[in-house]
CSV table of C-alpha atoms in Angstrom, one decimal:
chain,number,residue,atom,x,y,z
N,11,MET,CA,21.6,33.9,53.8
N,12,THR,CA,24.5,34.6,56.1
N,13,ILE,CA,24.7,32.3,59.2
N,14,THR,CA,27.2,32.9,62.0
N,15,ASP,CA,28.7,30.1,64.1
N,16,THR,CA,29.7,32.0,67.2
N,17,HIS,CA,31.4,29.0,68.8
N,18,THR,CA,33.3,26.3,66.9
N,19,HIS,CA,36.5,24.4,67.7
N,20,LEU,CA,37.7,24.1,64.1
N,21,TYR,CA,41.3,23.3,65.2
N,22,SER,CA,40.1,20.1,66.9
N,23,THR,CA,42.0,16.9,66.0
N,24,GLU,CA,38.6,15.4,65.0
N,25,PHE,CA,38.8,17.6,61.8
N,26,ASP,CA,42.4,16.7,60.9
N,27,GLU,CA,41.4,14.4,58.0
N,28,ASP,CA,39.0,16.8,56.3
N,29,ARG,CA,39.2,20.3,57.9
N,30,ASN,CA,39.2,22.3,54.6
N,31,GLU,CA,36.4,20.3,53.1
N,32,MET,CA,34.4,20.6,56.3
N,33,ILE,CA,34.8,24.4,56.3
N,34,GLN,CA,33.9,24.6,52.6
N,35,ARG,CA,30.7,22.6,53.3
N,36,ALA,CA,29.7,25.1,55.9
N,37,ILE,CA,30.4,28.1,53.6
N,38,ASP,CA,28.4,26.4,50.9
N,39,ALA,CA,25.5,26.0,53.3
N,40,GLY,CA,25.6,29.8,54.2
N,41,VAL,CA,27.7,29.5,57.4
N,42,SER,CA,30.5,31.9,56.5
N,43,ARG,CA,31.5,33.4,59.9
N,44,PHE,CA,33.3,31.3,62.4
N,45,PHE,CA,34.2,32.4,65.9
N,46,ILE,CA,36.9,30.3,67.5
N,47,PRO,CA,37.2,30.0,71.3
N,48,ALA,CA,40.5,29.2,73.0
N,49,ILE,CA,41.2,26.3,75.3
N,50,ASP,CA,44.7,26.7,76.5
N,51,SER,CA,48.2,27.6,75.2
N,52,THR,CA,48.7,24.3,73.4
N,53,PHE,CA,46.0,25.3,70.8
N,54,THR,CA,47.3,28.8,70.1
N,55,LYS,CA,49.4,28.0,67.0
N,56,ALA,CA,46.6,25.9,65.5
N,57,MET,CA,44.2,28.8,65.9
N,58,TYR,CA,46.6,31.3,64.2
N,59,ASP,CA,47.1,28.8,61.3
N,60,LEU,CA,43.3,28.7,60.8
N,61,GLU,CA,43.0,32.4,60.8
N,62,ASN,CA,45.8,32.7,58.3
N,63,ALA,CA,44.1,30.2,56.0
N,64,TYR,CA,40.6,31.8,56.2
N,65,PRO,CA,41.2,35.5,57.2
N,66,LYS,CA,37.8,36.7,55.9
N,67,ASN,CA,35.9,33.9,57.7
N,68,ILE,CA,37.6,33.0,61.0
N,69,PHE,CA,37.8,35.2,64.1
N,70,LEU,CA,39.8,34.3,67.2
N,71,MET,CA,39.1,34.6,70.9
N,72,MET,CA,41.8,34.2,73.6
N,73,GLY,CA,41.2,32.5,77.0
N,74,LEU,CA,41.6,29.6,79.3
N,75,HIS,CA,38.8,26.9,79.3
N,76,PRO,CA,37.7,25.9,82.8
N,77,THR,CA,38.4,22.2,82.3
N,78,HIS,CA,42.0,23.2,81.6
N,79,VAL,CA,42.4,25.1,84.8
N,80,LYS,CA,45.0,22.9,86.6
N,81,ASP,CA,47.9,23.5,88.9
N,82,ASN,CA,49.7,25.5,86.3
N,83,TYR,CA,46.7,27.8,85.6
N,84,LEU,CA,48.6,31.0,86.5
N,85,GLU,CA,51.1,30.2,83.8
N,86,GLU,CA,48.2,29.7,81.4
N,87,LEU,CA,46.6,33.0,82.4
N,88,GLN,CA,50.0,34.7,81.8
N,89,HIS,CA,49.9,33.3,78.2
N,90,VAL,CA,46.4,34.7,77.8
N,91,GLU,CA,47.6,38.1,79.0
N,92,GLU,CA,50.6,38.1,76.7
N,93,GLU,CA,48.6,37.2,73.6
N,94,LEU,CA,45.9,39.8,74.4
N,95,ALA,CA,48.6,42.4,74.7
N,96,LYS,CA,50.1,41.4,71.3
N,97,ARG,CA,47.2,41.6,68.9
N,98,LYS,CA,43.5,42.0,68.4
N,99,PHE,CA,41.0,39.3,69.4
N,100,VAL,CA,37.2,39.4,69.2
N,101,ALA,CA,36.5,38.1,72.8
N,102,VAL,CA,38.0,36.6,75.9
N,103,GLY,CA,37.0,33.0,76.2
N,104,GLU,CA,36.0,30.5,76.6
N,105,MET,CA,36.1,30.9,80.3
N,106,GLY,CA,33.9,30.0,83.2
N,107,ILE,CA,33.3,27.1,85.6
N,108,ASP,CA,32.7,23.4,84.9
N,109,LEU,CA,31.8,21.2,87.8
N,110,TYR,CA,30.7,18.2,85.7
N,111,TRP,CA,34.2,16.8,85.0
N,112,ASP,CA,36.2,17.9,88.0
N,113,LYS,CA,35.4,19.7,91.3
N,114,THR,CA,38.9,19.6,92.7
N,115,HIS,CA,40.0,23.0,91.2
N,116,LEU,CA,36.9,24.9,91.9
N,117,GLU,CA,38.7,27.8,93.6
N,118,GLU,CA,41.2,28.0,90.8
N,119,GLN,CA,38.4,28.0,88.2
N,120,LYS,CA,36.7,30.9,90.1
N,121,ASN,CA,40.0,32.8,90.2
N,122,ALA,CA,40.6,32.2,86.5
N,123,PHE,CA,37.1,33.3,85.6
N,124,ARG,CA,37.4,36.5,87.6
N,125,LYS,CA,40.8,37.3,86.1
N,126,GLN,CA,39.6,36.8,82.6
N,127,ILE,CA,36.5,39.0,83.1
N,128,GLN,CA,38.8,41.7,84.3
N,129,LEU,CA,41.1,41.3,81.3
N,130,ALA,CA,38.0,41.5,79.0
N,131,LYS,CA,37.0,44.8,80.7
N,132,HIS,CA,40.5,46.1,80.3
N,133,TYR,CA,40.5,45.4,76.6
N,134,LYS,CA,36.8,46.3,76.2
N,135,LEU,CA,36.0,42.9,74.8
N,136,PRO,CA,33.1,40.5,75.3
N,137,ILE,CA,33.4,37.4,77.4
N,138,VAL,CA,32.3,33.9,76.3
N,139,ILE,CA,31.1,31.8,79.2
N,140,HIS,CA,31.3,28.0,79.6
N,141,CYS,CA,29.0,26.8,82.4
N,142,ARG,CA,28.3,23.2,83.3
N,143,GLU,CA,26.6,22.4,86.5
N,144,ALA,CA,27.7,25.7,87.9
N,145,PHE,CA,25.0,28.3,87.3
N,146,ASP,CA,25.1,29.5,91.0
N,147,GLU,CA,28.9,29.9,91.0
N,148,ILE,CA,28.8,31.7,87.6
N,149,PHE,CA,26.1,34.1,88.6
N,150,GLU,CA,27.8,34.8,91.9
N,151,ILE,CA,30.9,36.0,90.1
N,152,LEU,CA,28.9,37.9,87.4
N,153,GLU,CA,27.1,39.7,90.2
N,154,GLU,CA,30.5,40.7,91.7
N,155,GLU,CA,31.8,41.9,88.3
N,156,LYS,CA,28.7,43.4,86.8
N,157,SER,CA,29.1,46.8,85.1
N,158,ALA,CA,28.3,48.6,81.9
N,159,ASP,CA,31.4,47.1,80.2
N,160,LEU,CA,30.6,43.5,81.1
N,161,PHE,CA,28.9,41.8,78.2
N,162,GLY,CA,29.2,38.7,76.0
N,163,ILE,CA,27.7,35.2,75.4
N,164,PHE,CA,26.5,32.5,77.6
N,165,HIS,CA,27.8,29.7,75.4
N,166,CYS,CA,25.9,26.5,74.9
N,167,PHE,CA,23.1,27.7,77.1
N,168,SER,CA,21.2,24.8,78.6
N,169,GLY,CA,19.6,26.3,81.7
N,170,THR,CA,16.0,27.1,82.7
N,171,TYR,CA,13.9,30.0,81.7
N,172,GLU,CA,14.9,31.7,85.0
N,173,HIS,CA,18.6,31.1,84.2
N,174,ALA,CA,18.1,32.6,80.8
N,175,ILE,CA,16.5,35.8,82.2
N,176,LYS,CA,19.3,36.1,84.8
N,177,ALA,CA,22.0,35.7,82.1
N,178,ILE,CA,20.4,38.3,79.9
N,179,SER,CA,20.3,40.7,82.9
N,180,TYR,CA,24.1,40.6,82.9
N,181,ASN,CA,24.2,41.7,79.2
N,182,MET,CA,24.7,38.2,77.9
N,183,LYS,CA,23.4,36.7,74.7
N,184,LEU,CA,22.4,33.1,74.8
N,185,GLY,CA,24.4,30.7,72.6
N,186,ILE,CA,21.9,28.2,71.1
N,187,GLY,CA,23.1,25.1,69.3
N,188,GLY,CA,22.3,21.4,68.9
N,189,VAL,CA,20.8,21.1,72.4
N,190,VAL,CA,17.7,23.0,71.1
N,191,THR,CA,16.9,20.0,68.8
N,192,PHE,CA,17.2,17.3,71.5
N,193,LYS,CA,14.0,15.8,72.8
N,194,ASN,CA,15.3,16.1,76.4
N,195,GLY,CA,17.0,19.4,75.8
N,196,LYS,CA,14.1,21.4,77.4
N,197,ILE,CA,15.2,24.8,76.2
N,198,ASP,CA,12.9,24.5,73.2
N,199,GLN,CA,10.0,24.6,75.7
N,200,PHE,CA,10.5,28.2,76.7
N,201,LEU,CA,12.8,29.7,74.1
N,202,ASN,CA,9.8,31.4,72.3
N,203,GLN,CA,9.4,33.5,75.5
N,204,ILE,CA,12.9,34.9,74.9
N,205,ASP,CA,13.2,37.7,72.4
N,206,LEU,CA,15.3,36.6,69.4
N,207,GLY,CA,17.4,39.7,70.0
N,208,HIS,CA,19.0,37.9,72.9
N,209,ILE,CA,20.0,34.8,70.8
N,210,VAL,CA,23.1,33.9,68.8
N,211,LEU,CA,23.8,30.6,67.0
N,212,GLU,CA,26.6,28.1,67.6
N,213,THR,CA,27.7,24.6,67.0
N,214,ASP,CA,30.4,23.9,69.6
N,215,SER,CA,31.6,21.5,66.9
N,216,PRO,CA,32.9,18.9,67.0
N,217,TYR,CA,30.6,18.4,70.0
N,218,LEU,CA,26.8,18.4,70.5
N,219,ALA,CA,25.7,17.7,66.9
N,220,PRO,CA,22.0,18.5,66.4
N,221,VAL,CA,19.3,16.0,65.4
N,222,PRO,CA,19.5,14.1,63.0
N,223,PHE,CA,23.3,13.9,63.6
N,224,ARG,CA,23.2,13.6,67.4
N,225,GLY,CA,26.0,11.3,68.7
N,226,LYS,CA,28.1,12.0,65.6
N,227,ARG,CA,30.8,14.5,65.0
N,228,ASN,CA,29.3,18.0,64.8
N,229,GLU,CA,30.4,20.5,62.1
N,230,SER,CA,29.4,24.1,61.3
N,231,SER,CA,27.3,23.1,58.2
N,232,TYR,CA,24.9,21.5,60.6
N,233,LEU,CA,24.0,24.9,62.0
N,234,ILE,CA,21.3,25.0,59.3
N,235,ASN,CA,19.4,22.3,61.4
N,236,VAL,CA,19.5,24.7,64.4
N,237,VAL,CA,18.2,27.5,62.2
N,238,ASP,CA,15.4,25.3,61.0
N,239,LYS,CA,14.4,24.4,64.6
N,240,LEU,CA,14.4,28.1,65.7
N,241,ALA,CA,12.3,29.0,62.6
N,242,THR,CA,9.7,26.5,64.0
N,243,ILE,CA,10.0,27.8,67.6
N,244,TYR,CA,9.7,31.5,66.6
N,245,ASN,CA,7.4,30.9,63.6
N,246,LEU,CA,9.7,32.9,61.3
N,247,PRO,CA,11.5,32.2,58.0
N,248,GLN,CA,14.9,30.7,58.2
N,249,GLU,CA,16.3,33.8,56.5
N,250,GLU,CA,15.0,36.0,59.3
N,251,ILE,CA,16.5,33.7,62.0
N,252,ALA,CA,19.8,33.9,60.2
N,253,ARG,CA,19.7,37.7,59.8
N,254,ILE,CA,18.7,38.5,63.3
N,255,THR,CA,21.1,36.1,65.0
N,256,THR,CA,24.0,37.3,62.8
N,257,GLU,CA,23.1,40.9,63.6
N,258,ASN,CA,23.3,39.9,67.3
N,259,SER,CA,26.7,38.4,66.8
N,260,VAL,CA,27.9,41.7,65.2
N,261,ALA,CA,26.6,43.6,68.2
N,262,ILE,CA,28.7,41.4,70.5
N,263,PHE,CA,31.9,40.9,68.5
N,264,GLY,CA,31.9,44.1,66.6
N,265,ILE,CA,32.7,42.2,63.3
């Protein structure tokens, strides 16, 4: 059974004490494909080091996270452009709009989101969207930029059924992780109405650990708990959930 974690921050300092052991636990559990989103330029070297250590398992994105869009965001976007021009990445991201932590840079976040979508189109790459309390703003820009070459993943999807349908209409897969196991997560109440062909799996580790690890550090091996929950929701064997969602990840990332 091959399980794909389409979104994990393996370079996080929370893994500094046991990173290799944690990655091996995941591989032993069947999670053998790890897609690594960028945050900002300060993490680039750590991402490259990870890729060098696990070249068959780890695949890198390049982008600027919305919570790291500050006064110097144009310099950060320049870094993203330079790295994309140097080498191959699997996606541009994570990008988007986050109005939970900080609303003061909303216009800058919008500009950074647009610019990164355009970079993704230029390089014919998928985008990976971070959206927190910003569905209206995200959809407004997706509507502006929609085209045949706009596609990707709505990472850590936590919206309504209507949000899900709208995201899918923009050629987005839904990234489903630990939230689907939460009692108050709500997405488990309608997910069986969404064709499994629109779903990819993710942890967003070290964040958003699934039940029974909620509140603790998340890691990629815990993705098996998300697979188990989806198997219940879709009334399918775990192996089938793993196979279809991995095929969906291949369709997005081309790997």
